[in-house]
Every structure is written in structure tokens, then in C-alpha cells.
PDB file of C-alpha atoms and ligand atoms in Angstrom:
ATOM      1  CA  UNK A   1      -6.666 -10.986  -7.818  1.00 92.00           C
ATOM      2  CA  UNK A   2      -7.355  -7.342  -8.094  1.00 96.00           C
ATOM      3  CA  UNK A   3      -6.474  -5.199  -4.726  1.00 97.00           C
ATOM      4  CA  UNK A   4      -7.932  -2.314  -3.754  1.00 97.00           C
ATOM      5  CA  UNK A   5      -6.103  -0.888  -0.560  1.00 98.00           C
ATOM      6  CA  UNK A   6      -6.786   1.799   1.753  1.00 98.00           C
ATOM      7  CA  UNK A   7      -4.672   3.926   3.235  1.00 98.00           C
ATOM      8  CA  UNK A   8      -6.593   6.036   6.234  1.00 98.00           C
ATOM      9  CA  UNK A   9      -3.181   7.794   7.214  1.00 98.00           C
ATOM     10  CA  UNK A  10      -4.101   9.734  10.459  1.00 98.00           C
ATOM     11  CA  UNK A  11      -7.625  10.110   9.867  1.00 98.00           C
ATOM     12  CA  UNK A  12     -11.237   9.115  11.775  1.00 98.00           C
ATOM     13  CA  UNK A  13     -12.367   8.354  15.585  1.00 98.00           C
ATOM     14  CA  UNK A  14     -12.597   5.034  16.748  1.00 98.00           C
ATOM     15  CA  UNK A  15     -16.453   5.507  16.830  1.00 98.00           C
ATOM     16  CA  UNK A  16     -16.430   6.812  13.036  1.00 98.00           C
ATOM     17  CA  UNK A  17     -13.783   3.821  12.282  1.00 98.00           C
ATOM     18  CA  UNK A  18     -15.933   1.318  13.703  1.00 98.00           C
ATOM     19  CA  UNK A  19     -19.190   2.676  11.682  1.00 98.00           C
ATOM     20  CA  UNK A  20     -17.212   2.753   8.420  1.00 98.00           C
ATOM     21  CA  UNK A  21     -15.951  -0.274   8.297  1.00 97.00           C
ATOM     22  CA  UNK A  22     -19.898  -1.716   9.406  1.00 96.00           C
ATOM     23  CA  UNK A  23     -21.252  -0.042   6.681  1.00 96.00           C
ATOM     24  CA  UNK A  24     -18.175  -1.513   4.401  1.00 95.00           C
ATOM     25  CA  UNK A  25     -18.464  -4.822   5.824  1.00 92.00           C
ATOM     26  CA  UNK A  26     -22.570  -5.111   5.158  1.00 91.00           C
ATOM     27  CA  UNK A  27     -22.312  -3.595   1.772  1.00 88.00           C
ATOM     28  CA  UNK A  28     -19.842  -5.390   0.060  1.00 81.00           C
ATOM     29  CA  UNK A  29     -21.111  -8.480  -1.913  1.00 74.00           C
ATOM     30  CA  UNK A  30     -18.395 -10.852  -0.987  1.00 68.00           C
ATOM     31  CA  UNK A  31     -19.941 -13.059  -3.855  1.00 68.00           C
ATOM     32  CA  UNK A  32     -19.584 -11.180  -6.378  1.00 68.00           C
ATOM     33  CA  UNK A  33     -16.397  -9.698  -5.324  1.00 68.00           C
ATOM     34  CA  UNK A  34     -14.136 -13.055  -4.397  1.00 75.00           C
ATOM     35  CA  UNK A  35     -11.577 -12.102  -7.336  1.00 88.00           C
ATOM     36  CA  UNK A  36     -10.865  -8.375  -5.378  1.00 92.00           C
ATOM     37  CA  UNK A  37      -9.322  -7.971  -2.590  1.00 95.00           C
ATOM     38  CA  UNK A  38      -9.954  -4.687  -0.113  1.00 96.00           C
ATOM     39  CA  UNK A  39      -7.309  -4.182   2.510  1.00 97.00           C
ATOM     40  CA  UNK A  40      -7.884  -1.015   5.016  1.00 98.00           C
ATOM     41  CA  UNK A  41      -4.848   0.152   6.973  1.00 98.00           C
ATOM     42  CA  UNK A  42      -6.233   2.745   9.534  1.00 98.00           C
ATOM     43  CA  UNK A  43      -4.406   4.201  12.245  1.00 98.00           C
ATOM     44  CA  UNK A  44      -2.648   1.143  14.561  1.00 98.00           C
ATOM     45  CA  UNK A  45      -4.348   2.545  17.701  1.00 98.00           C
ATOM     46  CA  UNK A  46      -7.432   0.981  16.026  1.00 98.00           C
ATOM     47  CA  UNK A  47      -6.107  -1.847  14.176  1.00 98.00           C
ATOM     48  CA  UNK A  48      -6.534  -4.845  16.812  1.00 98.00           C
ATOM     49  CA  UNK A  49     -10.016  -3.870  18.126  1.00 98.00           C
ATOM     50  CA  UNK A  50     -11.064  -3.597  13.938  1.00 98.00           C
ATOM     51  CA  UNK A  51      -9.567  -7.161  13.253  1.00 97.00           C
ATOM     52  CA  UNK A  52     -11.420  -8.573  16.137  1.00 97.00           C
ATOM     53  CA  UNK A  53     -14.717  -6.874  15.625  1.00 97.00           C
ATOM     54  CA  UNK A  54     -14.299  -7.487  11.643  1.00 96.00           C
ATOM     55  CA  UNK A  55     -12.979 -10.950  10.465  1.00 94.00           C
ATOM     56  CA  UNK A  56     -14.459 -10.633   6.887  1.00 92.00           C
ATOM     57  CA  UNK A  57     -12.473  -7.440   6.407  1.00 95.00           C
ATOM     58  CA  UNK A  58      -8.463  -7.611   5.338  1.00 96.00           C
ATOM     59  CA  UNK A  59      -6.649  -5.065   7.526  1.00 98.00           C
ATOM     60  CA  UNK A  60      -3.052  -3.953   7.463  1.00 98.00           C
ATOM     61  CA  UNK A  61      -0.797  -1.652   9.294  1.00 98.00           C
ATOM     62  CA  UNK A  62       0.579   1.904   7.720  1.00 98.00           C
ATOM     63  CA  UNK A  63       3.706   0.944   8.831  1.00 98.00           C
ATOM     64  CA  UNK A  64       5.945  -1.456  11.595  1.00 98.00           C
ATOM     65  CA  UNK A  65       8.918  -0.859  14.225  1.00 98.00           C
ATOM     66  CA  UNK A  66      12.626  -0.866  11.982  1.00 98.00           C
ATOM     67  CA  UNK A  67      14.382  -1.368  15.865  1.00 98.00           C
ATOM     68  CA  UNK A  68      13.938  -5.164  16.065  1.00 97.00           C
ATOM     69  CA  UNK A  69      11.372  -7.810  14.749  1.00 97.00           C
ATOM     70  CA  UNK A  70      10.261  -8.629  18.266  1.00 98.00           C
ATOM     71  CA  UNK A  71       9.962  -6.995  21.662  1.00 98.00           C
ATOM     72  CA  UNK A  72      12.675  -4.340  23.365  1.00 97.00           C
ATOM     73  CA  UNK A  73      12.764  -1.279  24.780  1.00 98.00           C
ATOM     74  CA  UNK A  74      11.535   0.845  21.749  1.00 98.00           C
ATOM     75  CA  UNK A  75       9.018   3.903  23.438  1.00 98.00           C
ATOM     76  CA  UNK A  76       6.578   4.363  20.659  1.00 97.00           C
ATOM     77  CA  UNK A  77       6.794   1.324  18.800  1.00 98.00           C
ATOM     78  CA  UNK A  78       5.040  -1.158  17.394  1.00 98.00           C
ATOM     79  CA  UNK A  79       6.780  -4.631  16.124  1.00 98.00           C
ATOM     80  CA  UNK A  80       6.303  -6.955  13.334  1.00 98.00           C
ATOM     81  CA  UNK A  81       5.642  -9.526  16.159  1.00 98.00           C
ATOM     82  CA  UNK A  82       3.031  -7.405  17.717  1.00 98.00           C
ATOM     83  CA  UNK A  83       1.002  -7.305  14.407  1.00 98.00           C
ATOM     84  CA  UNK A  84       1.008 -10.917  13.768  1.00 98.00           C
ATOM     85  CA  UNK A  85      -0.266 -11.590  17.752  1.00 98.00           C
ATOM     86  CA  UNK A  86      -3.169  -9.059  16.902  1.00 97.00           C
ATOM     87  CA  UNK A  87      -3.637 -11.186  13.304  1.00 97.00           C
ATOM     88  CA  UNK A  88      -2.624  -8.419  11.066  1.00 98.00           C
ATOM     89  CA  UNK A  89      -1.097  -9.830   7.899  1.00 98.00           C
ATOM     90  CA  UNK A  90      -0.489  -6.737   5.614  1.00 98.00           C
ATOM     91  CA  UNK A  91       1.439  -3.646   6.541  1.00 98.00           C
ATOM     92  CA  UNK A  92       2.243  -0.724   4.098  1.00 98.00           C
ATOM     93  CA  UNK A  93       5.837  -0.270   4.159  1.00 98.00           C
ATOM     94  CA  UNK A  94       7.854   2.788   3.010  1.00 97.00           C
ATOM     95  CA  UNK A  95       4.626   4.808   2.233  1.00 97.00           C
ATOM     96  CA  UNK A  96       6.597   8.594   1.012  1.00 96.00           C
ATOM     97  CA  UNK A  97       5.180  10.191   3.974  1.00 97.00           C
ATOM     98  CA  UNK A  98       6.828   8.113   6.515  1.00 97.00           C
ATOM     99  CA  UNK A  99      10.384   9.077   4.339  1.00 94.00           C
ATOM    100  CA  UNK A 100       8.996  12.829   4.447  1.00 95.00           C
ATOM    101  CA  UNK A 101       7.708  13.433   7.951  1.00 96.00           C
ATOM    102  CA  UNK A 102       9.889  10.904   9.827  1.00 96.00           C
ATOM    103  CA  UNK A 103      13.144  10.558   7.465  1.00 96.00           C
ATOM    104  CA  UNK A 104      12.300   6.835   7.179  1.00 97.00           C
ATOM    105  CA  UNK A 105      15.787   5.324   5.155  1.00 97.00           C
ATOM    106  CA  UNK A 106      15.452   2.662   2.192  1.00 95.00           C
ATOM    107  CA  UNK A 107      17.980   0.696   4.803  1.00 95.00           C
ATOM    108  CA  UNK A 108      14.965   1.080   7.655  1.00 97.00           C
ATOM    109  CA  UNK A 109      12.213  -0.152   4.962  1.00 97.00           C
ATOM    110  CA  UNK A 110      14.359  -3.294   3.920  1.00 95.00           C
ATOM    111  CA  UNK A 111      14.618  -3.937   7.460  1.00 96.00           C
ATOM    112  CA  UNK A 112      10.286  -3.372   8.302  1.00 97.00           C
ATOM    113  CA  UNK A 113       9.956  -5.725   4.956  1.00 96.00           C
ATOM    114  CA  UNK A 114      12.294  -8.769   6.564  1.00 95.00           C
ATOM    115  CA  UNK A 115      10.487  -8.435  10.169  1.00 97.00           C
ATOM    116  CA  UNK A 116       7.374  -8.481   8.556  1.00 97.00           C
ATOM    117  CA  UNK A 117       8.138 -11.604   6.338  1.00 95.00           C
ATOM    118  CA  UNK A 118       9.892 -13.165   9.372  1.00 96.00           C
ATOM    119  CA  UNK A 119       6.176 -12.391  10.955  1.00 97.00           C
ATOM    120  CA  UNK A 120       3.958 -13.649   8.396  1.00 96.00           C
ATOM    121  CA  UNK A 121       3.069 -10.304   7.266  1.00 97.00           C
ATOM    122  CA  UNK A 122       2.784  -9.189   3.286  1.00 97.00           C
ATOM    123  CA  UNK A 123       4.343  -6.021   2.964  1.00 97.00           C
ATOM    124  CA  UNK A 124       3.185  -3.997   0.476  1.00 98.00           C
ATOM    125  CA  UNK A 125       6.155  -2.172  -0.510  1.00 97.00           C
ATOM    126  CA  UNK A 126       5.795   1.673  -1.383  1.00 98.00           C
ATOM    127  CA  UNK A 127       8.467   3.198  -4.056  1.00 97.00           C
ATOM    128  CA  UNK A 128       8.151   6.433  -6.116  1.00 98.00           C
ATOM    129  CA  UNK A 129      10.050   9.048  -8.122  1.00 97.00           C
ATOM    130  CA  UNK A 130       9.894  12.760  -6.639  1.00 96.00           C
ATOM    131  CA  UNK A 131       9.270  15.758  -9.436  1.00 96.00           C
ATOM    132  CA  UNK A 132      12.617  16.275  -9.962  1.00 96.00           C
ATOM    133  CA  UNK A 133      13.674  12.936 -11.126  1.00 96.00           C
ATOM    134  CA  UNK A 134      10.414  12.761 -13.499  1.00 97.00           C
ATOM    135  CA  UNK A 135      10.903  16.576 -14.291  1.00 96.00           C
ATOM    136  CA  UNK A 136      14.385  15.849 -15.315  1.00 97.00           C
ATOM    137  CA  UNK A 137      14.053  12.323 -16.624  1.00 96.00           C
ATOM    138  CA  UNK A 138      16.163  10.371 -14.234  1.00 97.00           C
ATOM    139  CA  UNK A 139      12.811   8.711 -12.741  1.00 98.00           C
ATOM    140  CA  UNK A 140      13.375   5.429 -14.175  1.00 98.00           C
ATOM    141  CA  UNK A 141      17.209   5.213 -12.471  1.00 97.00           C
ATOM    142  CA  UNK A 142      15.680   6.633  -9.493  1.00 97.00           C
ATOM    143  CA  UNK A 143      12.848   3.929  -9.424  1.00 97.00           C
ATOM    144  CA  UNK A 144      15.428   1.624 -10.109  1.00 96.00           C
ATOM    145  CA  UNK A 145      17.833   2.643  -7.350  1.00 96.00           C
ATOM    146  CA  UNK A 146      14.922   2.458  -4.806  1.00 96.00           C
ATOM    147  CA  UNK A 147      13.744  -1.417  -5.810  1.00 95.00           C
ATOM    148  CA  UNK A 148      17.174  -2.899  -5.383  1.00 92.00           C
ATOM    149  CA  UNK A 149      18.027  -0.250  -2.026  1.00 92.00           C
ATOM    150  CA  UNK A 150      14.619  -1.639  -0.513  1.00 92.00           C
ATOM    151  CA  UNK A 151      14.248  -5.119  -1.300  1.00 90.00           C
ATOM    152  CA  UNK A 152      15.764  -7.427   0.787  1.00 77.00           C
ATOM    153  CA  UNK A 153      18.110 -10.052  -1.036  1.00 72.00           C
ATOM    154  CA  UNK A 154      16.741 -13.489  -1.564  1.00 62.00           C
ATOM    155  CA  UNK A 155      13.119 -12.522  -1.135  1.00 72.00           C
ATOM    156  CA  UNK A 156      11.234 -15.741  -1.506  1.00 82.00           C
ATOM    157  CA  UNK A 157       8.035 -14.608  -0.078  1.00 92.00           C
ATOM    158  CA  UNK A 158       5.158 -13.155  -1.365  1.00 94.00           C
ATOM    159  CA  UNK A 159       5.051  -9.517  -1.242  1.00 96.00           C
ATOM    160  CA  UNK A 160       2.914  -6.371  -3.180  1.00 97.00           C
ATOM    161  CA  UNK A 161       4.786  -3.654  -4.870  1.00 97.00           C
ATOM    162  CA  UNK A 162       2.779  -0.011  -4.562  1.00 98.00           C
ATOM    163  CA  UNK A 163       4.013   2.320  -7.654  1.00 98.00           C
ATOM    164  CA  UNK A 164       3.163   5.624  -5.778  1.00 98.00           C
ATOM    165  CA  UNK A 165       4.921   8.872  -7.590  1.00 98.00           C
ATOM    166  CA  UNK A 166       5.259  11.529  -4.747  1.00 97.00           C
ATOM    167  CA  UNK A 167       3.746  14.259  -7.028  1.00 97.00           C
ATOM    168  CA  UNK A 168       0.812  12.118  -8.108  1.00 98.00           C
ATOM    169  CA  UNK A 169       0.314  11.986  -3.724  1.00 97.00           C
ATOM    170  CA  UNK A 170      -2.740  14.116  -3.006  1.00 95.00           C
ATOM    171  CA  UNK A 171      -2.362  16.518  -5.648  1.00 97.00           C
ATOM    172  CA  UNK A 172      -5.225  15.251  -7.633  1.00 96.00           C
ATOM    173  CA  UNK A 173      -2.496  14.785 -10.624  1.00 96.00           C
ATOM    174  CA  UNK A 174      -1.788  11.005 -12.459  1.00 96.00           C
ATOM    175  CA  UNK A 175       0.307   9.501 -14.863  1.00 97.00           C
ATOM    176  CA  UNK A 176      -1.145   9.096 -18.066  1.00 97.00           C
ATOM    177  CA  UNK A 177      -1.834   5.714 -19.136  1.00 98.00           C
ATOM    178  CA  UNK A 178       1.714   5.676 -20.985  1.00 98.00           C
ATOM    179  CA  UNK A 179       3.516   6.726 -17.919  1.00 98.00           C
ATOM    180  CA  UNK A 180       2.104   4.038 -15.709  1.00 98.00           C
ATOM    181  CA  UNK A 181       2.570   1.691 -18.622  1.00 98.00           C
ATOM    182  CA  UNK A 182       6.485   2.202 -18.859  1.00 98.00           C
ATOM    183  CA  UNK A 183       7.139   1.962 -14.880  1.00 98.00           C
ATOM    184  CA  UNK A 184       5.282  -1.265 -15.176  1.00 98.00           C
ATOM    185  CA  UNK A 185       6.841  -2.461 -17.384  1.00 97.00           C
ATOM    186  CA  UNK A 186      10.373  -1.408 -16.069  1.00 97.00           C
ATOM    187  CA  UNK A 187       9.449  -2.165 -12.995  1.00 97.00           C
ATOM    188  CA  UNK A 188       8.860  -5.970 -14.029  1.00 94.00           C
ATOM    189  CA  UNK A 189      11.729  -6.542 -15.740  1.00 94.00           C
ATOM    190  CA  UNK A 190      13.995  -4.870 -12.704  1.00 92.00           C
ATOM    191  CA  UNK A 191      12.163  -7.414 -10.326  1.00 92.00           C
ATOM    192  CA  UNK A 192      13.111 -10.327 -12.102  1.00 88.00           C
ATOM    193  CA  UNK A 193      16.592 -10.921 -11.291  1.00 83.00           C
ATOM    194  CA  UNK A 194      15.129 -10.008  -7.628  1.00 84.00           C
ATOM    195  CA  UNK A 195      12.308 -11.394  -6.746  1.00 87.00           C
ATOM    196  CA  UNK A 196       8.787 -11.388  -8.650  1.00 90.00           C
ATOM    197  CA  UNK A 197       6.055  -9.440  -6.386  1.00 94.00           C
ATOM    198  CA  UNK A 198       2.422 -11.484  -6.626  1.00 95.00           C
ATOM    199  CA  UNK A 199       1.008  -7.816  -7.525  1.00 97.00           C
ATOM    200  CA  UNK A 200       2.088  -4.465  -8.495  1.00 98.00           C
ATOM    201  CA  UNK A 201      -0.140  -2.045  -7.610  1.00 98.00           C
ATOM    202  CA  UNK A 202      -0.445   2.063  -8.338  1.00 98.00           C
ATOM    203  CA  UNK A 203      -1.491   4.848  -5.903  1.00 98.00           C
ATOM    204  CA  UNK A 204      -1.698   8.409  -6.569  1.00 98.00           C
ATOM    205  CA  UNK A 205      -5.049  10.662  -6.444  1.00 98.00           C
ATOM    206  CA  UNK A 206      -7.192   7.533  -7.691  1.00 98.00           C
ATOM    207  CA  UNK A 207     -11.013   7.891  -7.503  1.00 98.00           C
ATOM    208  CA  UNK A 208     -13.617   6.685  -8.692  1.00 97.00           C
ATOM    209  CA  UNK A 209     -13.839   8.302 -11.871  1.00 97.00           C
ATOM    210  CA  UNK A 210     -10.150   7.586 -12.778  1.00 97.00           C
ATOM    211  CA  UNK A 211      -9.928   4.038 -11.419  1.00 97.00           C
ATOM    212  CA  UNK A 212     -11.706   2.398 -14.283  1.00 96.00           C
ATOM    213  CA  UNK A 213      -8.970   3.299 -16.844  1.00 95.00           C
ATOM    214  CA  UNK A 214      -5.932   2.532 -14.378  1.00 96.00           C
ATOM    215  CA  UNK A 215      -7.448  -0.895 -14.471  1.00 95.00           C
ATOM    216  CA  UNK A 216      -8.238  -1.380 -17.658  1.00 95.00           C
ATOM    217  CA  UNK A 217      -5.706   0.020 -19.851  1.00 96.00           C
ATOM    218  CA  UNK A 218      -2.726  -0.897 -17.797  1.00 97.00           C
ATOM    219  CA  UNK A 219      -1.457  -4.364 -15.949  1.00 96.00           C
ATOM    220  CA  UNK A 220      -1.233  -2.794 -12.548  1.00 97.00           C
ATOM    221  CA  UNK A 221      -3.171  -5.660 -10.465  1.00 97.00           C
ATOM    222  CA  UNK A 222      -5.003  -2.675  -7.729  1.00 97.00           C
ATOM    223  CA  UNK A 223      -4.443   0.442  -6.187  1.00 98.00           C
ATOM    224  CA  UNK A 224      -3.788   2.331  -3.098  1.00 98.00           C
ATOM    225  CA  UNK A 225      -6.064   4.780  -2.322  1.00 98.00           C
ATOM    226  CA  UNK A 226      -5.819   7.984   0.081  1.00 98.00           C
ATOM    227  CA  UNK A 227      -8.332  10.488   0.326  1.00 98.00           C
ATOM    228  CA  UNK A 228     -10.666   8.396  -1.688  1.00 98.00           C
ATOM    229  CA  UNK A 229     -10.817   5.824   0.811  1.00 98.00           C
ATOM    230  CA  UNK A 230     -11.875   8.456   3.960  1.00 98.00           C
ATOM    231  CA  UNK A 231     -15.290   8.519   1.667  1.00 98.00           C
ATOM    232  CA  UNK A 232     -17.413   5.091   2.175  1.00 96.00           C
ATOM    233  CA  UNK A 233     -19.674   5.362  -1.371  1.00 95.00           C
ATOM    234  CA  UNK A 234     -16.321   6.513  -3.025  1.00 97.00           C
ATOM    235  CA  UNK A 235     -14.710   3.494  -1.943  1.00 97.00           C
ATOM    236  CA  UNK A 236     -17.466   1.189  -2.562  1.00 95.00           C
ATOM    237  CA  UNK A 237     -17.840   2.540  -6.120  1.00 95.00           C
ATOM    238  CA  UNK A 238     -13.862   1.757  -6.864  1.00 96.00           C
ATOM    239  CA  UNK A 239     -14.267  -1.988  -5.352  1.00 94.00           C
ATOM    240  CA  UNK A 240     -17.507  -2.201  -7.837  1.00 91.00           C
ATOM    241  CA  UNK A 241     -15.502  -0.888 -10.738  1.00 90.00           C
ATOM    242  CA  UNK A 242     -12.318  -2.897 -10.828  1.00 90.00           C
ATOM    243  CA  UNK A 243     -12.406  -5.760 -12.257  1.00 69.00           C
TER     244      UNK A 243
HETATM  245  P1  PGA B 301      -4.045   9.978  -2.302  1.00 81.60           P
HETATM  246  O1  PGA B 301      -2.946   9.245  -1.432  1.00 81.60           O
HETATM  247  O2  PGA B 301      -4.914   8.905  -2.902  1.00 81.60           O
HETATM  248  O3  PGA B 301      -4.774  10.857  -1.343  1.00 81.60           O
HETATM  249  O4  PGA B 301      -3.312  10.734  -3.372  1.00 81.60           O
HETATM  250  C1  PGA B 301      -2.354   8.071  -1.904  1.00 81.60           C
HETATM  251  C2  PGA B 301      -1.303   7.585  -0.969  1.00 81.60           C
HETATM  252  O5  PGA B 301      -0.811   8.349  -0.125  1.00 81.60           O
HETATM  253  O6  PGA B 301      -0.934   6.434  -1.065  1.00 81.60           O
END
């Protein structure tokens, strides 16, 4: 299974939502397409009213409550439990923005992942070296560091791993093909006296025209898309050309 998962971040009216993910929903051959799998995550105002409105579509959350798994007094937030009632059953977790803007902790992203598996919810699980560490070639011990700090011990449920280097993050920079092949394959071997993820992903300034080679010449099993999935034909070419 290939994923191909969109991140809205703070972006689009409920109107404009709404059309998108009509024109998404109509013009995707589900068919031909049954070995990819598109998840959107748009803002969580929208999410329940999409789910209901869209049952072929996958959605997921950007992010869940770190207070408590259920219901409490929390102003503001929104629980694992509250997801699952509205039949969400992906939320991105971690994503470097919520660590930028909102000083999310690796200890508060463990937590998200273990209310969201106590919820039936796959977290897809966001990790990522800053410049620094890849500028001064500590990346792979930061990468490293972050796995074992996020992922909960004894994680025997299925969950998706998003490589996402903060400078690759809307800077229209990527790896090259050898730097996305060594995290994988670092990456893989770290996980395996953890726990295996069913997918390991990579997110960065992906579009369209750089999508095809992510795919091909590497093992990553999808990607996480930002801008690139505000734009409906740039999103429908990237589900046409992964594989
Ligand atoms: P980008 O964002 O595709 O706009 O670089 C990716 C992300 O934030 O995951």
C-alpha cells in the first residue's frame, strides 16, 4: 500500500473544503487506485462534517489533545476519544510545526500516539532532523534520539512513520535520493528492536514533479504532502503517479 497524505495545516473555508474534497472524491478512480491510499487531514473544525459527507475519502486529524485520552476540563481541546466518536481513524502526530509554534514535547507526542492507539486511531508519527544536526552531521543520532523519545514502549499496533526533515518543510528543498535512502534505512533497523511501523513515509516540498523519483528510487511506502495538497490537479497528479 502506497499512501499519499495530506496535510491542509490551517488552510481553506468550509465551503472551499467541501468543493475540494467533491471534486477529489468524483475524480479519483478508486479502481484503479485500490493499492494507494489518500488520507486528507484538514483543519478539525471541518473534520466530522467531511467524514460524514465523504465516506469514500480517508480523513485524519493534524493533531489530538496530550491532557487525557477521554473527556475533562481541557478549553481548546480535542481528545483521542472525540475523533474515534466522529470516525476519524488517522491523526498526524508530532508534525514540526506543532513542536515550533506550540512547544509540543516528544513526552506530549508519545502520550497523543498511546490515546490514539487506545482509540483506534493510526498515528502517523512525524520525526525530523533540524539544519543543524544535518549541517553538522549529528542527524542520524538526532533521528535516533527522537524514535526511541516518541515511541511508546511495547507498541503492538499498527502505526505510519512520516520522515519529515524541518529544512526540507516548505522550503521547496529535498534530500537527494541518497539522503532519503540512508534515513530509511537507519530508520528500519532503529525500529526493529521497537516496533516495526506498517509504512514509512517522507514529507518535505514533494510535488508532482519530484514525487515520481521519491517513489521509485527509494522504499519509502508514500508521502506527506503540504502545499501541494492545497492544489486539487497537483494532488490528483501525485495519487496518479505513485505507484
Ligand atoms: P510542504 O509541507 O509539503 O509544504 O513542504 C510538508 C509538511 O509540513 O508535512
Amino acid at each position: 500500500m502506497t499512501f499519499v497524505i495530506a496535510n491542509w495545516k490551517m488552510n481553506f473555508s468550509r465551503d472551499e473544503a467541501i468543493e475540494f474534497c467533491n471534486i477529489i472524491s468524483s475524480r479519483i478512480d478508486y479502481k484503479a487506485n485500490y493499492l494507494k491510499q489518500l488520507i486528507i487531514a484538514p483543519p478539525a473544525l471541518y473534520l466530522s462534517h467531511l467524514a460524514q459527507l465523504f465516506p469514500k475519502l480517508q480523513f485524519a486529524s493534524q493533531d489530538v489533545s496530550a491532557c487525557m485520552s477521554t473527556y475533562g476540563a481541557y478549553t481548546g481541546e480535542i481528545s483521542a476519544a472525540m475523533l474515534q466518536s466522529c470516525g476519524i481513524k488517522y491523526s498526524i502526530i508530532g508534525h514540526c510545526e506543532r513542536k515550533l509554534y506550540h512547544s509540543e514535547t516528544y513526552e506530549q507526542s508519545r502520550l497523543k500516539i498511546e490515546y490514539c492507539i487506545a482509540h483506534d486511531i493510526l498515528p502517523i508519527i512525524c520525526f525530523g532532523e533540524n539544519l543543524n544536526s544535518r549541517q553538522n552531521n549529528n542527524y542520524l543520532e538526532e533521528l535516533k534520539k527522537q524514535i526511541i523519545e516518541i515511541l511508546p514502549r511495547l507498541l503492538n499496533s499498527p502505526f505510519i512513520l512520516a520522515y519529515e526533515p524541518v529544512w526540507a518543510i516548505g522550503t521547496a528543498i529535498i534530500p537527494s535520493i541518497t539522503e532519503l535512502n540512508e534515513v530509511y534505512e537507519f530508520v528500519n533497523t532503529i525500529t526493529m528492536s521497537i516496533a516495526q511501523p506498517m509504512a514509512i513515509v517522507y514529507g518535505g516540498s514533494v510535488n508532482s514533479t519530484n514525487v515520481c523519483s521519491i517513489i521509485k528510487s527509494t522504499k519509502y511506502n508514500g508521502v506527506l504532502l503540504g502545499k501541494a495538497s492545497l492544489d486539487k490537479d497537483e494532488l490528483i497528479k501525485i495519487m496518479e503517479s505513485v505507484l
